[in-house]
């Protein structure tokens, strides 16, 4: 049960990518989830866990729905790149984006938590 609670924020962030259409709301939700996670999850390799989970999920979903972004292959070819880079770029940048936003919220939450603990120890 403890493992499930430790991985729940990562899963919630990934689900938000698929359930919410507005990108600004996704950004805010990801940062807020990271902020709340700072108070609840273990403090070990947060960025790496978020990145790997995101990379696996986004790669699988991208391979399933690949035909919806077929037009991007032409853009890559126009830039002088192989169209096979699409299989690397889309999942990689999406996972990086999610992991960086989650880490940002997580670090803000950790700073708030440390400040609370410092005040409590002074009082």
mmCIF file of N, CA and C in Angstrom:
data_model
loop_
_atom_site.group_PDB
_atom_site.id
_atom_site.type_symbol
_atom_site.label_atom_id
_atom_site.label_comp_id
_atom_site.label_asym_id
_atom_site.label_seq_id
_atom_site.Cartn_x
_atom_site.Cartn_y
_atom_site.Cartn_z
ATOM 1 N N UNK A 1 0.824 -1.193 0.000
ATOM 2 C CA UNK A 1 0.000 0.000 0.000
ATOM 3 C C UNK A 1 0.877 1.270 0.000
ATOM 4 N N UNK A 2 2.004 1.215 0.713
ATOM 5 C CA UNK A 2 2.886 2.372 0.771
ATOM 6 C C UNK A 2 3.492 2.665 -0.593
ATOM 7 N N UNK A 3 3.835 1.616 -1.358
ATOM 8 C CA UNK A 3 4.369 1.819 -2.703
ATOM 9 C C UNK A 3 3.350 2.474 -3.612
ATOM 10 N N UNK A 4 2.100 2.072 -3.470
ATOM 11 C CA UNK A 4 1.043 2.660 -4.302
ATOM 12 C C UNK A 4 0.912 4.152 -3.996
ATOM 13 N N UNK A 5 0.960 4.514 -2.730
ATOM 14 C CA UNK A 5 0.850 5.928 -2.362
ATOM 15 C C UNK A 5 2.072 6.722 -2.814
ATOM 16 N N UNK A 6 3.239 6.082 -2.867
ATOM 17 C CA UNK A 6 4.438 6.781 -3.337
ATOM 18 C C UNK A 6 4.392 7.059 -4.833
ATOM 19 N N UNK A 7 3.760 6.180 -5.603
ATOM 20 C CA UNK A 7 3.699 6.354 -7.050
ATOM 21 C C UNK A 7 2.412 7.033 -7.522
ATOM 22 N N UNK A 8 1.473 7.256 -6.636
ATOM 23 C CA UNK A 8 0.201 7.875 -7.003
ATOM 24 C C UNK A 8 0.360 9.269 -7.621
ATOM 25 N N UNK A 9 1.200 10.168 -7.089
ATOM 26 C CA UNK A 9 1.337 11.485 -7.737
ATOM 27 C C UNK A 9 1.844 11.397 -9.174
ATOM 28 N N UNK A 10 2.762 10.468 -9.437
ATOM 29 C CA UNK A 10 3.272 10.312 -10.797
ATOM 30 C C UNK A 10 2.159 9.853 -11.739
ATOM 31 N N UNK A 11 1.346 8.934 -11.267
ATOM 32 C CA UNK A 11 0.247 8.414 -12.078
ATOM 33 C C UNK A 11 -0.798 9.499 -12.319
ATOM 34 N N UNK A 12 -1.086 10.299 -11.300
ATOM 35 C CA UNK A 12 -2.068 11.384 -11.436
ATOM 36 C C UNK A 12 -1.599 12.401 -12.477
ATOM 37 N N UNK A 13 -0.306 12.716 -12.471
ATOM 38 C CA UNK A 13 0.239 13.674 -13.437
ATOM 39 C C UNK A 13 0.123 13.120 -14.859
ATOM 40 N N UNK A 14 0.402 11.845 -15.036
ATOM 41 C CA UNK A 14 0.301 11.227 -16.358
ATOM 42 C C UNK A 14 -1.155 11.210 -16.824
ATOM 43 N N UNK A 15 -2.064 10.867 -15.934
ATOM 44 C CA UNK A 15 -3.481 10.840 -16.310
ATOM 45 C C UNK A 15 -3.988 12.225 -16.698
ATOM 46 N N UNK A 16 -3.489 13.249 -16.029
ATOM 47 C CA UNK A 16 -3.918 14.619 -16.361
ATOM 48 C C UNK A 16 -3.563 14.970 -17.800
ATOM 49 N N UNK A 17 -2.460 14.446 -18.295
ATOM 50 C CA UNK A 17 -2.058 14.700 -19.678
ATOM 51 C C UNK A 17 -3.110 14.209 -20.672
ATOM 52 N N UNK A 18 -3.791 13.145 -20.314
ATOM 53 C CA UNK A 18 -4.766 12.548 -21.229
ATOM 54 C C UNK A 18 -6.191 13.020 -20.988
ATOM 55 N N UNK A 19 -6.486 13.466 -19.780
ATOM 56 C CA UNK A 19 -7.861 13.815 -19.449
ATOM 57 C C UNK A 19 -8.172 15.305 -19.580
ATOM 58 N N UNK A 20 -7.152 16.159 -19.534
ATOM 59 C CA UNK A 20 -7.365 17.605 -19.590
ATOM 60 C C UNK A 20 -6.888 18.123 -20.941
ATOM 61 N N UNK A 21 -7.698 18.947 -21.578
ATOM 62 C CA UNK A 21 -7.368 19.460 -22.905
ATOM 63 C C UNK A 21 -6.610 20.785 -22.883
ATOM 64 N N UNK A 22 -6.793 21.576 -21.857
ATOM 65 C CA UNK A 22 -6.176 22.893 -21.787
ATOM 66 C C UNK A 22 -4.748 22.762 -21.243
ATOM 67 N N UNK A 23 -3.771 23.211 -22.026
ATOM 68 C CA UNK A 23 -2.364 23.018 -21.662
ATOM 69 C C UNK A 23 -1.964 23.818 -20.426
ATOM 70 N N UNK A 24 -2.513 25.016 -20.262
ATOM 71 C CA UNK A 24 -2.188 25.836 -19.089
ATOM 72 C C UNK A 24 -2.660 25.127 -17.819
ATOM 73 N N UNK A 25 -3.831 24.532 -17.874
ATOM 74 C CA UNK A 25 -4.350 23.807 -16.710
ATOM 75 C C UNK A 25 -3.482 22.582 -16.430
ATOM 76 N N UNK A 26 -3.003 21.911 -17.473
ATOM 77 C CA UNK A 26 -2.107 20.763 -17.281
ATOM 78 C C UNK A 26 -0.828 21.205 -16.577
ATOM 79 N N UNK A 27 -0.269 22.332 -16.989
ATOM 80 C CA UNK A 27 0.956 22.846 -16.369
ATOM 81 C C UNK A 27 0.720 23.151 -14.892
ATOM 82 N N UNK A 28 -0.338 23.878 -14.607
ATOM 83 C CA UNK A 28 -0.646 24.236 -13.219
ATOM 84 C C UNK A 28 -0.919 22.986 -12.386
ATOM 85 N N UNK A 29 -1.675 22.048 -12.943
ATOM 86 C CA UNK A 29 -2.012 20.815 -12.229
ATOM 87 C C UNK A 29 -0.756 19.996 -11.938
ATOM 88 N N UNK A 30 0.173 19.927 -12.894
ATOM 89 C CA UNK A 30 1.408 19.167 -12.699
ATOM 90 C C UNK A 30 2.263 19.793 -11.607
ATOM 91 N N UNK A 31 2.382 21.114 -11.613
ATOM 92 C CA UNK A 31 3.169 21.793 -10.588
ATOM 93 C C UNK A 31 2.515 21.636 -9.214
ATOM 94 N N UNK A 32 1.194 21.780 -9.145
ATOM 95 C CA UNK A 32 0.500 21.611 -7.868
ATOM 96 C C UNK A 32 0.599 20.188 -7.346
ATOM 97 N N UNK A 33 0.543 19.207 -8.237
ATOM 98 C CA UNK A 33 0.687 17.815 -7.820
ATOM 99 C C UNK A 33 2.083 17.574 -7.258
ATOM 100 N N UNK A 34 3.098 18.141 -7.893
ATOM 101 C CA UNK A 34 4.460 18.044 -7.366
ATOM 102 C C UNK A 34 4.587 18.719 -6.012
ATOM 103 N N UNK A 35 3.914 19.860 -5.855
ATOM 104 C CA UNK A 35 3.940 20.586 -4.582
ATOM 105 C C UNK A 35 3.335 19.746 -3.460
ATOM 106 N N UNK A 36 2.176 19.161 -3.718
ATOM 107 C CA UNK A 36 1.511 18.324 -2.714
ATOM 108 C C UNK A 36 2.320 17.048 -2.460
ATOM 109 N N UNK A 37 2.935 16.520 -3.505
ATOM 110 C CA UNK A 37 3.723 15.288 -3.362
ATOM 111 C C UNK A 37 4.925 15.492 -2.451
ATOM 112 N N UNK A 38 5.434 16.709 -2.360
ATOM 113 C CA UNK A 38 6.589 16.972 -1.492
ATOM 114 C C UNK A 38 6.267 16.659 -0.036
ATOM 115 N N UNK A 39 5.006 16.756 0.340
ATOM 116 C CA UNK A 39 4.608 16.486 1.714
ATOM 117 C C UNK A 39 4.277 15.011 1.951
ATOM 118 N N UNK A 40 4.092 14.237 0.875
ATOM 119 C CA UNK A 40 3.550 12.887 1.035
ATOM 120 C C UNK A 40 4.471 11.750 0.588
ATOM 121 N N UNK A 41 5.355 11.970 -0.374
ATOM 122 C CA UNK A 41 6.120 10.847 -0.930
ATOM 123 C C UNK A 41 7.551 10.843 -0.419
ATOM 124 N N UNK A 42 8.238 9.722 -0.665
ATOM 125 C CA UNK A 42 9.642 9.603 -0.288
ATOM 126 C C UNK A 42 10.477 10.570 -1.117
ATOM 127 N N UNK A 43 11.556 11.031 -0.524
ATOM 128 C CA UNK A 43 12.385 12.048 -1.167
ATOM 129 C C UNK A 43 13.580 11.418 -1.877
ATOM 130 N N UNK A 44 13.321 10.480 -2.760
ATOM 131 C CA UNK A 44 14.414 9.811 -3.471
ATOM 132 C C UNK A 44 14.147 9.800 -4.971
ATOM 133 N N UNK A 45 15.049 10.373 -5.733
ATOM 134 C CA UNK A 45 15.057 10.315 -7.193
ATOM 135 C C UNK A 45 13.703 10.672 -7.818
ATOM 136 N N UNK A 46 13.158 11.792 -7.424
ATOM 137 C CA UNK A 46 11.839 12.210 -7.893
ATOM 138 C C UNK A 46 11.849 12.462 -9.397
ATOM 139 N N UNK A 47 12.851 13.192 -9.881
ATOM 140 C CA UNK A 47 12.905 13.509 -11.308
ATOM 141 C C UNK A 47 13.053 12.240 -12.140
ATOM 142 N N UNK A 48 13.928 11.352 -11.720
ATOM 143 C CA UNK A 48 14.169 10.125 -12.476
ATOM 144 C C UNK A 48 12.928 9.239 -12.534
ATOM 145 N N UNK A 49 12.249 9.092 -11.403
ATOM 146 C CA UNK A 49 11.016 8.283 -11.390
ATOM 147 C C UNK A 49 9.961 8.895 -12.306
ATOM 148 N N UNK A 50 9.785 10.197 -12.200
ATOM 149 C CA UNK A 50 8.782 10.868 -13.022
ATOM 150 C C UNK A 50 9.126 10.754 -14.507
ATOM 151 N N UNK A 51 10.388 10.913 -14.832
ATOM 152 C CA UNK A 51 10.817 10.841 -16.226
ATOM 153 C C UNK A 51 10.643 9.440 -16.798
ATOM 154 N N UNK A 52 11.056 8.416 -16.074
ATOM 155 C CA UNK A 52 10.968 7.045 -16.590
ATOM 156 C C UNK A 52 9.517 6.601 -16.732
ATOM 157 N N UNK A 53 8.695 6.886 -15.742
ATOM 158 C CA UNK A 53 7.277 6.517 -15.846
ATOM 159 C C UNK A 53 6.636 7.247 -17.021
ATOM 160 N N UNK A 54 6.921 8.534 -17.163
ATOM 161 C CA UNK A 54 6.375 9.307 -18.276
ATOM 162 C C UNK A 54 6.863 8.798 -19.614
ATOM 163 N N UNK A 55 8.133 8.475 -19.713
ATOM 164 C CA UNK A 55 8.700 7.994 -20.973
ATOM 165 C C UNK A 55 8.061 6.681 -21.403
ATOM 166 N N UNK A 56 7.887 5.769 -20.471
ATOM 167 C CA UNK A 56 7.269 4.473 -20.796
ATOM 168 C C UNK A 56 5.825 4.673 -21.245
ATOM 169 N N UNK A 57 5.058 5.424 -20.471
ATOM 170 C CA UNK A 57 3.637 5.616 -20.794
ATOM 171 C C UNK A 57 3.468 6.393 -22.093
ATOM 172 N N UNK A 58 4.214 7.487 -22.253
ATOM 173 C CA UNK A 58 4.056 8.305 -23.450
ATOM 174 C C UNK A 58 4.529 7.577 -24.708
ATOM 175 N N UNK A 59 5.536 6.729 -24.588
ATOM 176 C CA UNK A 59 5.984 5.952 -25.746
ATOM 177 C C UNK A 59 4.915 4.967 -26.180
ATOM 178 N N UNK A 60 4.326 4.274 -25.232
ATOM 179 C CA UNK A 60 3.267 3.308 -25.563
ATOM 180 C C UNK A 60 2.083 4.018 -26.197
ATOM 181 N N UNK A 61 1.652 5.108 -25.602
ATOM 182 C CA UNK A 61 0.497 5.844 -26.142
ATOM 183 C C UNK A 61 0.829 6.436 -27.508
ATOM 184 N N UNK A 62 2.045 6.938 -27.675
ATOM 185 C CA UNK A 62 2.429 7.507 -28.969
ATOM 186 C C UNK A 62 2.426 6.439 -30.053
ATOM 187 N N UNK A 63 2.926 5.268 -29.747
ATOM 188 C CA UNK A 63 2.936 4.198 -30.755
ATOM 189 C C UNK A 63 1.529 3.758 -31.132
ATOM 190 N N UNK A 64 0.604 3.855 -30.197
ATOM 191 C CA UNK A 64 -0.788 3.491 -30.499
ATOM 192 C C UNK A 64 -1.446 4.557 -31.379
ATOM 193 N N UNK A 65 -1.220 5.825 -31.065
ATOM 194 C CA UNK A 65 -1.875 6.926 -31.780
ATOM 195 C C UNK A 65 -0.947 7.644 -32.744
ATOM 196 N N UNK A 66 0.013 6.966 -33.282
ATOM 197 C CA UNK A 66 1.021 7.559 -34.160
ATOM 198 C C UNK A 66 0.424 8.228 -35.394
ATOM 199 N N UNK A 67 -0.628 7.684 -35.938
ATOM 200 C CA UNK A 67 -1.190 8.217 -37.183
ATOM 201 C C UNK A 67 -1.742 9.636 -37.011
ATOM 202 N N UNK A 68 -2.026 10.042 -35.787
ATOM 203 C CA UNK A 68 -2.573 11.387 -35.551
ATOM 204 C C UNK A 68 -1.527 12.482 -35.688
ATOM 205 N N UNK A 69 -0.262 12.139 -35.660
ATOM 206 C CA UNK A 69 0.801 13.131 -35.801
ATOM 207 C C UNK A 69 1.667 12.836 -37.025
ATOM 208 N N UNK A 70 1.067 12.254 -38.019
ATOM 209 C CA UNK A 70 1.784 11.890 -39.249
ATOM 210 C C UNK A 70 2.358 13.121 -39.954
ATOM 211 N N UNK A 71 1.684 14.257 -39.823
ATOM 212 C CA UNK A 71 2.123 15.477 -40.502
ATOM 213 C C UNK A 71 3.483 15.965 -40.007
ATOM 214 N N UNK A 72 3.873 15.588 -38.803
ATOM 215 C CA UNK A 72 5.134 16.062 -38.233
ATOM 216 C C UNK A 72 6.326 15.410 -38.926
ATOM 217 N N UNK A 73 6.128 14.237 -39.495
ATOM 218 C CA UNK A 73 7.222 13.570 -40.199
ATOM 219 C C UNK A 73 7.730 14.450 -41.342
ATOM 220 N N UNK A 74 6.818 15.111 -42.019
ATOM 221 C CA UNK A 74 7.206 16.018 -43.098
ATOM 222 C C UNK A 74 8.027 17.188 -42.593
ATOM 223 N N UNK A 75 7.686 17.688 -41.419
ATOM 224 C CA UNK A 75 8.456 18.788 -40.833
ATOM 225 C C UNK A 75 9.885 18.349 -40.513
ATOM 226 N N UNK A 76 10.025 17.156 -39.992
ATOM 227 C CA UNK A 76 11.364 16.655 -39.666
ATOM 228 C C UNK A 76 12.201 16.461 -40.923
ATOM 229 N N UNK A 77 11.564 15.963 -41.985
ATOM 230 C CA UNK A 77 12.285 15.766 -43.241
ATOM 231 C C UNK A 77 12.713 17.115 -43.812
ATOM 232 N N UNK A 78 11.848 18.127 -43.709
ATOM 233 C CA UNK A 78 12.202 19.472 -44.186
ATOM 234 C C UNK A 78 13.373 20.072 -43.407
ATOM 235 N N UNK A 79 13.534 19.655 -42.165
ATOM 236 C CA UNK A 79 14.660 20.124 -41.353
ATOM 237 C C UNK A 79 15.934 19.316 -41.598
ATOM 238 N N UNK A 80 15.835 18.326 -42.463
ATOM 239 C CA UNK A 80 16.996 17.507 -42.781
ATOM 240 C C UNK A 80 17.189 16.327 -41.849
ATOM 241 N N UNK A 81 16.177 16.033 -41.049
ATOM 242 C CA UNK A 81 16.257 14.904 -40.124
ATOM 243 C C UNK A 81 15.485 13.715 -40.679
ATOM 244 N N UNK A 82 15.781 12.570 -40.172
ATOM 245 C CA UNK A 82 15.053 11.377 -40.566
ATOM 246 C C UNK A 82 13.660 11.398 -39.938
ATOM 247 N N UNK A 83 12.692 10.856 -40.641
ATOM 248 C CA UNK A 83 11.334 10.817 -40.097
ATOM 249 C C UNK A 83 11.227 9.836 -38.935
ATOM 250 N N UNK A 84 12.230 9.013 -38.736
ATOM 251 C CA UNK A 84 12.218 8.079 -37.605
ATOM 252 C C UNK A 84 12.463 8.780 -36.273
ATOM 253 N N UNK A 85 12.974 10.018 -36.309
ATOM 254 C CA UNK A 85 13.200 10.769 -35.077
ATOM 255 C C UNK A 85 11.897 11.090 -34.356
ATOM 256 N N UNK A 86 10.779 11.007 -35.057
ATOM 257 C CA UNK A 86 9.494 11.293 -34.427
ATOM 258 C C UNK A 86 9.228 10.317 -33.287
ATOM 259 N N UNK A 87 9.725 9.092 -33.415
ATOM 260 C CA UNK A 87 9.519 8.085 -32.375
ATOM 261 C C UNK A 87 10.356 8.375 -31.133
ATOM 262 N N UNK A 88 11.352 9.232 -31.276
ATOM 263 C CA UNK A 88 12.191 9.616 -30.145
ATOM 264 C C UNK A 88 11.738 10.962 -29.583
ATOM 265 N N UNK A 89 11.512 11.943 -30.452
ATOM 266 C CA UNK A 89 11.225 13.305 -30.020
ATOM 267 C C UNK A 89 9.943 13.441 -29.211
ATOM 268 N N UNK A 90 8.853 12.918 -29.728
ATOM 269 C CA UNK A 90 7.570 13.137 -29.064
ATOM 270 C C UNK A 90 7.525 12.553 -27.657
ATOM 271 N N UNK A 91 7.791 11.265 -27.470
ATOM 272 C CA UNK A 91 7.743 10.734 -26.095
ATOM 273 C C UNK A 91 8.816 11.341 -25.188
ATOM 274 N N UNK A 92 10.011 11.572 -25.727
ATOM 275 C CA UNK A 92 11.106 12.095 -24.911
ATOM 276 C C UNK A 92 10.805 13.499 -24.406
ATOM 277 N N UNK A 93 10.377 14.397 -25.280
ATOM 278 C CA UNK A 93 10.109 15.765 -24.860
ATOM 279 C C UNK A 93 8.870 15.864 -23.982
ATOM 280 N N UNK A 94 7.883 15.025 -24.219
ATOM 281 C CA UNK A 94 6.708 15.034 -23.358
ATOM 282 C C UNK A 94 7.075 14.546 -21.956
ATOM 283 N N UNK A 95 7.871 13.486 -21.876
ATOM 284 C CA UNK A 95 8.296 12.980 -20.570
ATOM 285 C C UNK A 95 9.195 13.989 -19.855
ATOM 286 N N UNK A 96 10.085 14.642 -20.597
ATOM 287 C CA UNK A 96 10.954 15.664 -19.995
ATOM 288 C C UNK A 96 10.141 16.845 -19.465
ATOM 289 N N UNK A 97 9.183 17.278 -20.245
ATOM 290 C CA UNK A 97 8.324 18.393 -19.848
ATOM 291 C C UNK A 97 7.587 18.066 -18.551
ATOM 292 N N UNK A 98 6.981 16.896 -18.507
ATOM 293 C CA UNK A 98 6.231 16.497 -17.330
ATOM 294 C C UNK A 98 7.145 16.356 -16.115
ATOM 295 N N UNK A 99 8.302 15.744 -16.301
ATOM 296 C CA UNK A 99 9.231 15.539 -15.186
ATOM 297 C C UNK A 99 9.771 16.862 -14.650
ATOM 298 N N UNK A 100 10.078 17.803 -15.524
ATOM 299 C CA UNK A 100 10.604 19.104 -15.082
ATOM 300 C C UNK A 100 9.533 19.883 -14.326
ATOM 301 N N UNK A 101 8.304 19.889 -14.829
ATOM 302 C CA UNK A 101 7.227 20.598 -14.132
ATOM 303 C C UNK A 101 6.929 19.969 -12.776
ATOM 304 N N UNK A 102 6.919 18.643 -12.730
ATOM 305 C CA UNK A 102 6.671 17.943 -11.470
ATOM 306 C C UNK A 102 7.785 18.254 -10.470
ATOM 307 N N UNK A 103 9.033 18.228 -10.941
ATOM 308 C CA UNK A 103 10.169 18.526 -10.067
ATOM 309 C C UNK A 103 10.115 19.969 -9.565
ATOM 310 N N UNK A 104 9.696 20.886 -10.408
ATOM 311 C CA UNK A 104 9.560 22.285 -10.006
ATOM 312 C C UNK A 104 8.581 22.416 -8.837
ATOM 313 N N UNK A 105 7.401 21.815 -8.979
ATOM 314 C CA UNK A 105 6.422 21.847 -7.891
ATOM 315 C C UNK A 105 6.924 21.130 -6.656
ATOM 316 N N UNK A 106 7.615 20.031 -6.865
ATOM 317 C CA UNK A 106 8.153 19.252 -5.751
ATOM 318 C C UNK A 106 9.193 20.051 -4.971
ATOM 319 N N UNK A 107 10.081 20.744 -5.672
ATOM 320 C CA UNK A 107 11.115 21.532 -5.003
ATOM 321 C C UNK A 107 10.509 22.720 -4.250
ATOM 322 N N UNK A 108 9.498 23.339 -4.814
ATOM 323 C CA UNK A 108 8.813 24.428 -4.103
ATOM 324 C C UNK A 108 8.178 23.884 -2.825
ATOM 325 N N UNK A 109 7.544 22.725 -2.930
ATOM 326 C CA UNK A 109 6.949 22.096 -1.746
ATOM 327 C C UNK A 109 7.989 21.731 -0.709
ATOM 328 N N UNK A 110 9.154 21.269 -1.148
ATOM 329 C CA UNK A 110 10.223 20.923 -0.204
ATOM 330 C C UNK A 110 10.735 22.167 0.503
ATOM 331 N N UNK A 111 10.860 23.270 -0.238
ATOM 332 C CA UNK A 111 11.301 24.518 0.399
ATOM 333 C C UNK A 111 10.303 24.990 1.449
ATOM 334 N N UNK A 112 9.022 24.886 1.134
ATOM 335 C CA UNK A 112 7.985 25.275 2.096
ATOM 336 C C UNK A 112 8.043 24.370 3.318
ATOM 337 N N UNK A 113 8.217 23.082 3.098
ATOM 338 C CA UNK A 113 8.283 22.119 4.197
ATOM 339 C C UNK A 113 9.502 22.386 5.085
ATOM 340 N N UNK A 114 10.646 22.666 4.478
ATOM 341 C CA UNK A 114 11.853 22.969 5.258
ATOM 342 C C UNK A 114 11.684 24.251 6.069
ATOM 343 N N UNK A 115 11.044 25.220 5.491
ATOM 344 C CA UNK A 115 10.827 26.480 6.206
ATOM 345 C C UNK A 115 9.879 26.255 7.392
ATOM 346 N N UNK A 116 8.860 25.424 7.195
ATOM 347 C CA UNK A 116 7.929 25.110 8.288
ATOM 348 C C UNK A 116 8.681 24.412 9.418
ATOM 349 N N UNK A 117 9.534 23.448 9.060
ATOM 350 C CA UNK A 117 10.292 22.722 10.067
ATOM 351 C C UNK A 117 11.270 23.628 10.787
ATOM 352 N N UNK A 118 11.870 24.572 10.081
ATOM 353 C CA UNK A 118 12.808 25.514 10.713
ATOM 354 C C UNK A 118 12.076 26.413 11.707
ATOM 355 N N UNK A 119 10.899 26.872 11.336
ATOM 356 C CA UNK A 119 10.110 27.716 12.248
ATOM 357 C C UNK A 119 9.672 26.931 13.469
ATOM 358 N N UNK A 120 9.283 25.664 13.260
ATOM 359 C CA UNK A 120 8.827 24.833 14.371
ATOM 360 C C UNK A 120 9.979 24.543 15.330
ATOM 361 N N UNK A 121 11.179 24.370 14.805
ATOM 362 C CA UNK A 121 12.318 24.082 15.680
ATOM 363 C C UNK A 121 12.776 25.319 16.444
ATOM 364 N N UNK A 122 12.516 26.510 15.915
ATOM 365 C CA UNK A 122 12.878 27.743 16.610
ATOM 366 C C UNK A 122 11.912 28.077 17.733
ATOM 367 N N UNK A 123 10.664 27.673 17.559
ATOM 368 C CA UNK A 123 9.640 28.034 18.549
ATOM 369 C C UNK A 123 9.693 27.177 19.785
#
